[in-house]
Amino acid sequence: MTRDRVLGLEAVLPNGDVVSSMHKLVKNNTGYDVRQFFVGAEGTLGIVTKAVMRLIPQPTSHEVALLSLPDYICVLKLLNAAESMSALSAFELMYGDYYCAVTQSNPDGRPIPDTSQYYVLIETMGYTPGADRSVFEAFLAKAYEDGLATEIVLANSDAQRQSLWAIRESVDIAVRALAPILTYDVSLEVADIDDYVLGIRSALERRFPGWRMIVNGHIGDNNIHIGITTGPDTKEHESEVNDIVYKPLAHLHGSMSAEHGIGTTKNGYLGISRSQEEIGLMRQIKHAIDPSNLLNRKVLFDDEAGGSGKDPRVTPEQFNG
Amino acid sequence: MTRDRVLGLEAVLPNGDVVSSMHKLVKNNTGYDVRQFFVGAEGTLGIVTKAVMRLIPQPTSHEVALLSLPDYICVLKLLNAAESMSALSAFELMYGDYYCAVTQSNPDGRPIPDTSQYYVLIETMGYTPGADRSVFEAFLAKAYEDGLATEIVLANSDAQRQSLWAIRESVDIAVRALAPILTYDVSLEVADIDDYVLGIRSALERRFPGWRMIVNGHIGDNNIHIGITTGPDTKEHESEVNDIVYKPLAHLHGSMSAEHGIGTTKNGYLGISRSQEEIGLMRQIKHAIDPSNLLNRKVLFDDEAGGSGKDPRVTPEQFNG
C-alpha cells in the first residue's frame, strides 16, 4: 500500500494552520499518526502540501511471465506459491473476458490462446539477477508440474516483458470494446473473489440481455477492477448495476473502493464497507478539524450530514464535554 | 512496522460506543483510516479490544551472520548492500561497548574479538533455501572483498544461529553490567546515528567521570537503543542525561520514542519530536473523541492540558464552528 510508504507530510488545516509532520523515520511512536489523518482523507481534513516518501533502489532484476489456469482453485494455489518469492512485485489476475477483450483486435499477437477463464501475470523485481531468475524458473516449472497452469509464457527480454505487461495495461482497449461502460474498484478476501464475480455475472445475465463484463485485478492486495456494460443504455441502468456490484460486498465484508476512494459519486454506498460506528467516528474527526465544513464538503460524506453537525451522533455537547 | 500489519481492529470509545473496523483487506480506501487512530495512541482515544493482523507463512530459509566493521561508513555501505537482499529480515547494529558488555562474562565464547567499535548481525528469512543461502554467501563474500567487514562469522546450524542472536538479545546482561542504568529508544536518520552517538559519548565524558554507555539497534528502521549509567548516582542525574540524549534529536529531526511510545514519563519531551502544530492537532483529536479526558489522562499529553481543553490552541469555539 502506498500509504505505508508515506513517512511524513505537511498539510494545511481548514483554519489555516500549517501542520508540519515531515518526518523521515520508519519508526516514530510519539503520539497519534498524523500522516494517516490525511492519507486517504480525500482533502476533507486538510490540504496536503508536501510529502516524504520512502523509496527503494531501482531493482536490477526483472522477470515476467503470463500463465493460463484451469480454474480459480489453481489461481489461489498459484498466489500462495508466488508469495514464497521474496522478490514478488506483481500478481495480476485477468479473467478470460478481459483477456479476450484486450487481445481480440490482434489475435495473432496473443501469447496464449484465449480459451481459458483465468490468466495471471506474475512479476518479480529484485537485486540478485541470477538467483532471482533461478527462483522464478523453478517456481514456473513447479506450477506447471503441479497442474496449476495449462500454458506459460516466460519473457526473455525487455521487449517481451513489456509486451506481456501491455495486455494487463491495455484497459483502454477493453473499455473501448465494451463502451459505454461502468467501472468499479472493489476489494474482498481472495478466497471470495471468484464466487463474487460469478454472482455478478449471473445477476447481469438474468437482467440484461446485452451485458458484457471485464474483470482484472491485483488480488494479492484483495483488489479487483470490474467493467460492465448493459448495452447502449448502460448509463440508465447505473443505479441497478451499482446495486448488483456493491450489495454483495456487505456480507462479504468487502470494500466498495479499494484504491480510488469515495469522492462524490460513491458516498451513498459508504455504509456497505464501513460500520455506522466507523462513519460516526469519521464524522466526529471531520467536525473537530473542519467544524465549518470548508474542505471538500461534497466528498466522502453525503451533502446533508457530512461535517455539518447535522449527524445525530455528533452534538456540540460532545465536543464541549 | 507492526502498525502496517494491522488490517483491522475493534475499539471501545470513551462514550461506550464500540467501533468495529475488523477489516481483512490490504486495500480499502473508504474514508479515514480508523485503524491508525488507535494504533500507537496508547489507549488515549479508545480501548482496542480486537485486531486483525496480516500474517505471512513461516519462512523456510534462515541465514544469520555476525560481522565486525572498521568504521561507520562501512556500516552504512553494508546496510545499503544488505537491502538488496529481498529476504533481509534483520540488520542489527551493536556498538563495541554493547558487544563487550554482553560478551565479557564469557570471553572464550566470543565469536569475534571485542576490539572493533561496530558489529552487525544480519539475518535473512525466505522461502527458497538454496537460492537464499547462495545470495547470502555472495553478499558476505563481497562485503569482505570490499573491505566493509574485518571479520565474519556465518552460522551453519540452528544452534549457531541462536548463539549469534543471543549476543543481540542479551540486553539483560548488558543492563546488569551497567546497573543502575537509564534506557532510551530513539530514532534518527541512519546517516546521523554515529555522529549522534559520539556526541552523547563526549557529553557524558565531560560531565560524568563514572559514565558508561551501551548502544544497539535496528538501524534499517532508524531505531537505536541506548543505555547509560553515570555510576551509583545515575537516578539523580536522570533529567540531565535525558537532556543529553533528547535535545540533539530536535535539530536532527529524530524521534525520542521509536517504538516504546510516550507513556507517562516522556510526555515532557514530546515537543522535541513533534511540531507544535502536530501536538495541537493531536489535542484536537483527543478532545473530539474524549472530551471529558476519561482515558489514560496522564499518558501522551502532560496532565495540565491533555485533552482537558486547557490547551490554548483548542477552544470550544473551534469545535462549534
XYZ file of C-alpha atoms in Angstrom:
642
model
C 0.000 0.000 0.000
C 1.308 3.419 -0.929
C 0.049 4.767 2.385
C 2.653 2.634 4.157
C 5.412 4.356 2.184
C 4.475 7.845 3.384
C 6.986 8.728 6.113
C 5.880 12.288 6.629
C 3.821 15.116 5.217
C 2.791 18.711 5.575
C -0.845 19.761 5.468
C -2.812 22.972 5.710
C -5.795 22.754 8.053
C -9.136 24.453 7.403
C -8.225 27.135 9.976
C -5.081 27.975 8.007
C -2.628 26.298 10.358
C 0.192 24.529 8.572
C 0.881 21.171 10.210
C 4.420 20.095 9.506
C 4.901 16.388 10.027
C 7.795 15.985 7.618
C 9.371 13.011 9.342
C 11.817 10.748 7.557
C 11.766 7.940 10.085
C 10.403 4.434 9.671
C 9.804 4.105 13.409
C 8.335 7.041 15.273
C 5.884 6.323 18.055
C 5.400 9.737 19.558
C 1.652 10.095 19.671
C -1.022 9.946 17.012
C -0.090 9.082 13.465
C -0.660 12.483 11.895
C 0.253 11.201 8.414
C -2.656 8.809 8.375
C -5.143 11.510 9.310
C -4.570 12.961 5.866
C -3.652 9.993 3.655
C -6.862 8.772 2.057
C -8.966 11.522 3.654
C -9.511 12.945 0.158
C -8.788 16.513 1.192
C -11.619 16.650 3.715
C -9.351 17.266 6.742
C -6.569 19.317 5.196
C -4.711 20.031 2.009
C -1.508 18.021 1.735
C 1.230 20.349 0.502
C 4.344 18.177 0.934
C 5.122 14.526 1.492
C 8.137 12.393 2.366
C 8.044 9.042 0.598
C 10.166 6.022 1.459
C 11.910 4.966 -1.737
C 13.793 1.837 -2.647
C 16.684 1.499 -5.075
C 15.862 0.701 -8.691
C 15.709 -3.116 -8.939
C 18.302 -4.819 -11.100
C 16.381 -7.983 -11.889
C 13.044 -8.168 -13.667
C 11.131 -11.330 -14.512
C 7.669 -11.530 -16.060
C 5.515 -14.488 -17.067
C 1.961 -14.950 -18.275
C 0.059 -18.083 -17.347
C -3.343 -19.519 -18.164
C -5.019 -21.520 -15.424
C -7.762 -24.159 -15.483
C -9.809 -22.899 -12.510
C -9.878 -20.485 -9.589
C -8.570 -23.033 -7.090
C -5.409 -23.062 -9.197
C -5.301 -19.245 -9.056
C -5.370 -19.417 -5.253
C -2.691 -22.111 -5.146
C -0.535 -20.164 -7.586
C -0.846 -16.990 -5.487
C 0.103 -18.912 -2.385
C 3.167 -20.343 -4.138
C 4.117 -16.977 -5.676
C 4.129 -15.295 -2.268
C 7.058 -17.515 -1.348
C 9.194 -15.477 -3.757
C 10.641 -12.630 -1.695
C 11.027 -10.504 -4.836
C 7.384 -10.880 -5.940
C 6.230 -7.499 -7.217
C 3.009 -8.253 -9.129
C 0.330 -10.933 -9.314
C -2.281 -9.713 -11.773
C -5.366 -11.805 -12.347
C -7.210 -11.338 -15.625
C -10.462 -13.129 -16.289
C -10.965 -14.637 -19.738
C -13.449 -11.914 -20.679
C -10.824 -9.246 -20.048
C -8.094 -11.187 -21.874
C -10.346 -11.695 -24.908
C -11.438 -8.042 -24.999
C -7.834 -6.831 -24.928
C -6.380 -9.295 -27.408
C -9.260 -9.631 -29.884
C -8.027 -6.758 -32.054
C -4.788 -8.651 -32.643
C -5.434 -12.387 -32.240
C -2.086 -13.293 -33.831
C -0.337 -11.369 -31.052
C -1.872 -13.452 -28.302
C 0.927 -15.104 -26.355
C -1.533 -17.744 -25.095
C -4.853 -18.862 -26.664
C -7.981 -17.121 -25.375
C -9.738 -20.314 -24.345
C -9.090 -20.103 -20.595
C -11.217 -18.411 -17.934
C -8.203 -17.311 -15.866
C -4.900 -15.635 -16.759
C -2.249 -14.415 -14.364
C 0.711 -12.129 -14.995
C 3.445 -12.651 -12.407
C 6.422 -10.372 -11.925
C 9.438 -10.330 -9.634
C 11.841 -7.427 -9.188
C 14.956 -7.798 -7.079
C 18.647 -7.114 -6.828
C 20.214 -10.527 -7.432
C 19.506 -11.248 -11.126
C 20.959 -14.755 -11.320
C 19.307 -16.037 -8.191
C 16.036 -14.243 -8.966
C 15.861 -15.857 -12.414
C 16.548 -19.318 -10.965
C 13.865 -18.907 -8.327
C 11.384 -17.656 -10.924
C 12.084 -20.519 -13.342
C 11.818 -23.090 -10.566
C 8.534 -21.543 -9.459
C 7.094 -21.717 -13.001
C 8.304 -25.270 -13.537
C 6.681 -26.396 -10.300
C 3.438 -24.578 -11.150
C 3.312 -26.472 -14.445
C 4.202 -29.826 -12.846
C 1.536 -29.298 -10.189
C -1.067 -28.657 -12.865
C -1.706 -25.085 -11.723
C -1.003 -23.666 -15.174
C -2.054 -25.004 -18.564
C 0.237 -22.696 -20.542
C 3.138 -20.471 -19.511
C 4.992 -17.772 -21.416
C 8.211 -16.548 -19.788
C 9.622 -13.257 -21.077
C 13.273 -13.278 -22.096
C 13.833 -9.648 -22.992
C 12.644 -6.189 -22.057
C 10.534 -6.136 -25.219
C 8.835 -9.379 -24.229
C 8.281 -8.191 -20.670
C 6.682 -5.010 -21.968
C 4.541 -6.934 -24.395
C 3.154 -9.172 -21.616
C 2.544 -6.165 -19.380
C 0.789 -4.422 -22.281
C -2.017 -6.979 -22.030
C -2.612 -6.113 -18.395
C -2.197 -2.388 -19.001
C -4.452 -2.156 -22.076
C -7.510 -1.407 -20.024
C -8.353 1.330 -22.536
C -8.745 -1.258 -25.320
C -11.098 -3.309 -23.180
C -13.056 -0.236 -22.120
C -13.450 0.888 -25.751
C -14.549 -2.598 -26.738
C -17.375 -2.515 -24.203
C -18.299 1.199 -24.278
C -20.465 2.582 -22.792
C -19.131 1.057 -19.599
C -19.444 1.393 -15.827
C -16.241 0.751 -13.880
C -15.721 -0.450 -10.320
C -12.794 -0.843 -7.947
C -13.575 -3.223 -5.119
C -11.676 -5.422 -2.712
C -12.616 -8.567 -0.887
C -10.983 -11.622 0.575
C -9.085 -13.525 -2.082
C -10.966 -16.761 -1.481
C -14.294 -14.979 -2.146
C -13.362 -13.229 -5.380
C -14.415 -15.884 -7.882
C -17.795 -16.611 -6.287
C -18.416 -12.871 -6.164
C -17.544 -12.412 -9.846
C -19.684 -15.384 -10.869
C -22.563 -13.996 -8.804
C -22.391 -10.657 -10.595
C -22.239 -12.433 -13.934
C -25.388 -14.431 -13.144
C -27.247 -11.335 -11.985
C -26.325 -9.464 -15.165
C -27.260 -12.449 -17.300
C -30.704 -12.630 -15.720
C -31.392 -8.921 -16.051
C -29.627 -7.502 -19.127
C -29.589 -9.352 -22.471
C -26.767 -7.160 -23.836
C -24.459 -7.413 -20.810
C -20.704 -7.837 -21.009
C -18.194 -7.703 -18.173
C -14.416 -7.491 -17.822
C -12.547 -8.286 -14.617
C -8.899 -7.958 -13.664
C -7.024 -7.081 -10.519
C -4.122 -7.195 -8.087
C -5.569 -9.951 -5.986
C -2.606 -10.167 -3.609
C -3.921 -6.806 -2.394
C -7.538 -8.119 -2.446
C -8.317 -5.719 -5.273
C -10.265 -6.323 -8.499
C -11.446 -3.917 -11.152
C -14.713 -4.579 -12.906
C -16.128 -3.049 -16.075
C -19.749 -3.674 -17.015
C -21.905 -2.716 -19.977
C -25.572 -3.492 -20.378
C -25.592 -2.162 -23.929
C -26.149 1.338 -25.362
C -28.460 2.169 -22.440
C -25.842 1.379 -19.768
C -25.931 4.779 -18.114
C -29.665 4.478 -17.491
C -29.074 1.298 -15.532
C -26.210 2.641 -13.432
C -28.026 2.534 -10.122
C -29.218 -1.013 -10.721
C -25.740 -2.189 -11.747
C -24.225 -0.421 -8.733
C -26.521 -2.451 -6.516
C -25.525 -5.688 -8.244
C -21.838 -4.908 -7.713
C -21.889 -3.282 -4.280
C -24.560 -5.067 -2.292
C -22.869 -8.486 -2.084
C -19.831 -6.746 -0.586
C -21.725 -6.059 2.640
C -21.985 -9.681 3.761
C -18.560 -10.490 2.277
C -17.015 -7.648 4.328
C -15.551 -6.236 1.148
C -14.706 -2.684 0.234
C -16.542 -0.721 -2.452
C -13.419 1.324 -3.047
C -10.124 -0.476 -2.896
C -7.821 2.249 -4.158
C -9.784 5.029 -5.869
C -11.527 6.499 -2.841
C -15.104 7.652 -2.339
C -15.206 11.111 -3.903
C -18.635 12.480 -4.716
C -20.106 9.502 -6.548
C -19.721 6.642 -4.083
C -20.612 8.281 -0.770
C -24.088 6.837 -0.852
C -22.539 3.375 -0.615
C -20.079 4.060 2.221
C -22.267 2.142 4.667
C -21.672 -1.066 2.708
C -17.992 -1.096 3.648
C -17.944 0.835 6.903
C -19.871 0.252 10.101
C -22.144 3.007 11.397
C -19.759 3.441 14.326
C -16.825 3.915 11.957
C -18.728 6.511 9.963
C -19.773 8.198 13.197
C -16.149 8.364 14.313
C -15.106 9.762 10.930
C -17.744 12.454 11.251
C -16.510 13.338 14.725
C -12.995 13.742 13.380
C -14.217 15.754 10.414
C -16.232 18.017 12.660
C -13.343 18.520 15.091
C -10.860 19.513 12.383
C -13.219 21.254 9.985
C -16.183 22.486 12.049
C -17.410 24.838 9.329
C -17.155 22.113 6.690
C -14.935 24.222 4.448
C -12.955 21.479 2.755
C -14.351 19.226 0.014
C -17.785 19.325 1.537
C -19.351 17.075 -1.073
C -16.654 14.451 -0.761
C -16.746 11.279 1.338
C -19.810 12.079 3.444
C -23.031 12.944 1.730
C -24.021 16.594 1.474
C -26.752 16.557 4.036
C -24.799 15.495 7.063
C -21.103 15.466 6.260
C -19.238 17.544 8.797
C -22.112 19.974 9.116
C -23.014 18.831 12.591
C -26.391 17.526 11.436
C -25.421 13.953 12.117
C -27.347 12.983 15.266
C -24.239 11.189 16.558
C -22.313 14.446 16.768
C -23.564 17.210 19.038
C -21.867 20.357 20.310
C -22.287 18.944 23.834
C -19.999 16.079 22.933
C -17.252 18.476 21.970
C -17.626 20.673 24.991
C -17.557 17.713 27.364
C 6.452 -1.549 11.271
C 3.873 -3.615 13.101
C 1.336 -0.840 12.530
C 1.428 -1.619 8.809
C 0.404 -5.211 9.515
C -2.807 -4.239 11.309
C -5.623 -4.776 8.804
C -8.486 -4.076 11.151
C -9.466 -3.610 14.760
C -12.288 -3.057 17.191
C -12.147 -0.331 19.830
C -14.350 0.956 22.607
C -14.664 4.745 22.666
C -14.831 6.811 25.846
C -18.600 7.222 25.349
C -19.027 3.438 25.343
C -19.564 3.065 21.616
C -17.910 0.001 20.146
C -16.269 0.837 16.821
C -15.926 -2.277 14.719
C -13.358 -1.860 11.996
C -12.469 -5.532 11.657
C -11.414 -5.395 8.025
C -9.252 -8.107 6.483
C -8.350 -6.220 3.330
C -4.961 -4.887 2.282
C -6.555 -2.196 0.139
C -9.550 -0.333 1.494
C -9.848 3.357 0.714
C -13.279 4.157 2.037
C -12.664 7.189 4.207
C -10.423 7.810 7.177
C -8.055 5.121 8.340
C -9.800 4.215 11.580
C -7.135 1.636 12.463
C -4.450 4.258 12.671
C -6.478 6.448 15.018
C -5.947 3.802 17.645
C -2.604 2.161 16.781
C 0.059 3.971 18.784
C -2.481 6.222 20.537
C -1.602 4.459 23.795
C -5.205 3.988 24.846
C -5.959 7.701 24.903
C -8.653 7.573 22.204
C -10.183 4.169 22.827
C -9.515 0.721 24.183
C -8.570 -1.740 21.457
C -10.466 -4.960 22.080
C -9.759 -6.922 18.870
C -7.323 -6.740 15.995
C -6.856 -8.373 12.590
C -3.173 -8.884 11.778
C -1.758 -9.685 8.351
C 0.383 -12.787 8.764
C 2.924 -14.394 6.478
C 3.790 -18.078 6.200
C 6.598 -19.397 8.376
C 9.837 -18.897 6.395
C 11.712 -22.000 5.320
C 15.169 -20.470 4.996
C 17.131 -18.797 7.784
C 20.602 -17.308 7.483
C 22.465 -15.395 10.176
C 25.928 -13.825 10.240
C 27.848 -11.608 12.618
C 30.345 -9.109 11.254
C 32.783 -6.642 12.752
C 33.327 -3.433 10.813
C 36.156 -0.897 10.789
C 34.064 2.293 10.815
C 30.553 3.699 10.474
C 30.905 4.440 6.766
C 31.283 0.689 6.332
C 28.131 0.149 8.411
C 26.223 2.432 6.033
C 27.646 0.723 2.949
C 26.861 -2.691 4.415
C 23.267 -1.675 5.154
C 22.887 -0.381 1.624
C 24.212 -3.661 0.217
C 22.107 -5.770 2.603
C 18.921 -4.050 1.496
C 19.463 -5.566 -1.945
C 18.578 -8.959 -0.440
C 14.835 -9.316 -0.826
C 14.713 -11.739 2.114
C 16.535 -9.402 4.531
C 14.819 -9.682 7.908
C 17.265 -8.084 10.375
C 20.190 -5.679 10.375
C 21.191 -5.164 13.981
C 23.970 -2.740 14.777
C 25.839 -3.212 18.045
C 28.446 -0.729 19.153
C 31.642 -2.114 20.668
C 30.604 -1.036 24.160
C 27.454 -3.151 23.901
C 29.308 -6.131 22.408
C 31.927 -6.007 25.189
C 29.332 -5.681 27.944
C 27.421 -8.713 26.676
C 30.381 -10.986 25.965
C 32.716 -10.048 28.817
C 31.285 -12.691 31.149
C 32.306 -15.381 28.665
C 35.267 -14.098 26.602
C 36.017 -17.586 25.247
C 32.530 -17.676 23.735
C 33.068 -14.552 21.677
C 32.621 -15.432 18.005
C 34.674 -12.355 17.033
C 37.239 -10.445 19.135
C 35.939 -7.434 21.036
C 38.370 -4.972 19.504
C 36.015 -3.362 16.995
C 33.754 -0.360 17.503
C 30.990 -1.723 15.260
C 29.304 -5.123 14.993
C 26.363 -6.041 12.810
C 24.121 -9.096 12.930
C 22.459 -9.736 9.582
C 19.619 -12.153 9.006
C 17.575 -13.263 6.010
C 14.396 -15.339 6.124
C 12.779 -16.570 2.949
C 11.155 -19.481 1.201
C 13.823 -20.622 -1.258
C 16.568 -22.093 0.960
C 19.132 -22.907 -1.734
C 18.880 -19.576 -3.503
C 18.689 -17.631 -0.236
C 21.886 -19.267 1.033
C 23.699 -18.514 -2.236
C 22.630 -14.894 -2.162
C 23.655 -14.561 1.484
C 27.084 -16.131 0.921
C 27.707 -13.954 -2.123
C 26.696 -10.887 -0.133
C 29.104 -11.749 2.703
C 31.950 -12.547 0.310
C 31.507 -9.210 -1.441
C 31.325 -7.334 1.872
C 34.658 -8.889 2.853
C 36.250 -8.223 -0.551
C 35.066 -4.615 -0.421
C 36.652 -4.166 2.990
C 33.332 -3.478 4.713
C 33.890 -6.235 7.271
C 37.071 -7.172 9.123
C 35.714 -10.461 10.425
C 32.650 -12.511 9.529
C 31.043 -15.477 11.248
C 28.360 -17.288 9.240
C 26.074 -19.626 11.169
C 25.738 -23.146 9.808
C 23.167 -24.621 12.175
C 20.196 -23.595 14.253
C 22.396 -23.735 17.352
C 24.888 -21.350 15.769
C 22.137 -19.005 14.601
C 20.699 -18.921 18.098
C 24.109 -18.327 19.606
C 24.733 -15.295 17.356
C 21.257 -13.934 18.087
C 21.878 -14.450 21.816
C 24.505 -11.691 21.681
C 21.976 -9.233 20.302
C 19.227 -10.435 22.601
C 21.271 -10.428 25.829
C 20.322 -6.879 26.658
C 19.704 -8.040 30.224
C 23.381 -8.977 30.642
C 24.452 -5.555 29.409
C 21.913 -3.808 31.603
C 23.067 -5.735 34.674
C 26.685 -4.938 33.853
C 25.946 -1.212 33.863
C 23.229 -1.035 36.558
C 21.867 1.384 37.648
C 21.034 2.340 34.085
C 18.801 4.733 32.149
C 17.459 3.378 28.870
C 16.375 5.179 25.723
C 14.666 4.245 22.480
C 15.253 6.843 19.785
C 15.226 7.020 16.023
C 17.001 9.271 13.584
C 18.236 9.220 10.038
C 20.725 6.423 9.530
C 23.464 8.735 8.284
C 23.243 10.774 11.524
C 23.347 7.916 14.019
C 27.093 7.688 14.555
C 27.659 11.432 14.989
C 24.762 11.472 17.414
C 26.153 8.580 19.458
C 29.640 10.113 19.516
C 28.143 13.443 20.599
C 26.376 11.808 23.542
C 29.562 9.986 24.462
C 31.533 13.246 24.519
C 28.904 14.993 26.609
C 28.883 12.154 29.140
C 32.681 12.066 29.202
C 32.834 15.796 30.006
C 30.222 15.631 32.733
C 30.284 12.240 34.465
C 33.568 10.516 35.407
C 31.838 7.170 36.010
C 29.815 7.100 32.771
C 29.326 4.036 30.621
C 27.055 3.639 27.626
C 25.745 0.768 25.501
C 24.181 1.233 22.083
C 22.478 -1.194 19.725
C 19.593 -1.010 17.298
C 17.656 -1.911 14.201
C 19.077 0.856 12.088
C 17.217 -0.121 8.914
C 14.195 1.162 10.849
C 16.193 4.216 12.059
C 15.996 2.866 15.603
C 18.709 2.655 18.261
C 18.516 1.733 21.916
C 20.833 3.455 24.356
C 21.668 2.532 27.935
C 23.590 4.999 30.095
C 24.965 4.875 33.604
C 26.726 7.708 35.395
C 27.584 5.487 38.344
C 25.685 4.604 41.536
C 24.011 8.047 41.493
C 22.552 7.594 37.994
C 18.954 8.145 39.013
C 19.789 11.552 40.475
C 21.150 12.642 37.096
C 18.211 11.377 35.071
C 16.975 14.777 33.976
C 20.433 15.878 32.907
C 21.065 12.652 30.985
C 17.631 12.933 29.353
C 18.644 16.344 28.069
C 21.917 14.994 26.701
C 20.079 12.219 24.841
C 16.930 14.021 23.726
C 17.973 17.565 22.915
C 20.177 16.794 19.892
C 17.204 14.982 18.350
C 15.393 18.284 17.806
C 17.748 19.628 15.153
C 18.350 16.134 13.750
C 14.564 15.690 13.318
C 14.786 12.473 15.285
C 12.204 10.774 17.457
C 12.557 10.431 21.215
C 10.445 7.300 21.102
C 10.967 4.978 18.176
C 8.888 2.034 19.293
C 8.091 2.230 23.012
C 5.707 5.194 22.947
C 5.414 8.184 25.264
C 3.519 6.904 28.273
C 3.743 8.985 31.421
C 7.488 9.519 31.595
C 8.351 11.029 28.219
C 5.473 13.446 27.648
C 7.567 16.389 28.723
C 9.813 15.753 25.721
C 7.126 15.331 23.069
C 7.887 18.770 21.634
C 11.361 17.597 20.642
C 9.956 15.183 18.071
C 6.629 16.762 17.175
C 5.878 20.250 15.927
C 3.559 22.446 17.966
C 1.033 22.169 15.135
C 1.178 18.387 15.281
C 0.656 18.405 19.027
C -2.168 20.902 18.603
C -3.821 18.615 16.074
C -3.384 15.624 18.377
C -5.050 17.577 21.175
C -7.951 18.489 18.902
C -8.454 14.827 18.061
C -8.151 13.803 21.702
C -10.658 16.424 22.734
C -13.109 15.463 19.984
C -13.091 11.776 20.874
C -12.600 12.029 24.636
C -13.930 15.451 25.685
C -14.038 14.533 29.371
C -10.496 13.148 29.259
C -11.562 9.800 30.659
C -8.951 7.585 29.035
C -5.320 7.405 30.153
C -5.336 11.048 31.117
C -1.728 11.070 32.265
C -0.486 9.432 29.082
C 0.956 11.158 25.996
C -0.023 14.729 26.824
C 1.020 16.225 30.118
C -1.517 16.346 32.935
C -2.226 20.028 32.830
C -3.528 20.347 29.326
C -4.017 16.920 27.783
C -7.497 16.661 26.386
C -8.914 18.884 29.102
C -9.480 21.795 26.783
C -6.900 23.931 28.609
C -4.618 23.981 25.628
C -4.891 27.499 24.232
C -4.934 26.099 20.712
C -8.173 24.244 21.365
C -11.266 26.230 22.253
C -14.912 25.233 22.339
C -15.485 27.853 19.645
C -13.297 25.899 17.277
C -15.440 22.822 17.714
C -18.704 24.638 17.346
C -17.553 26.464 14.248
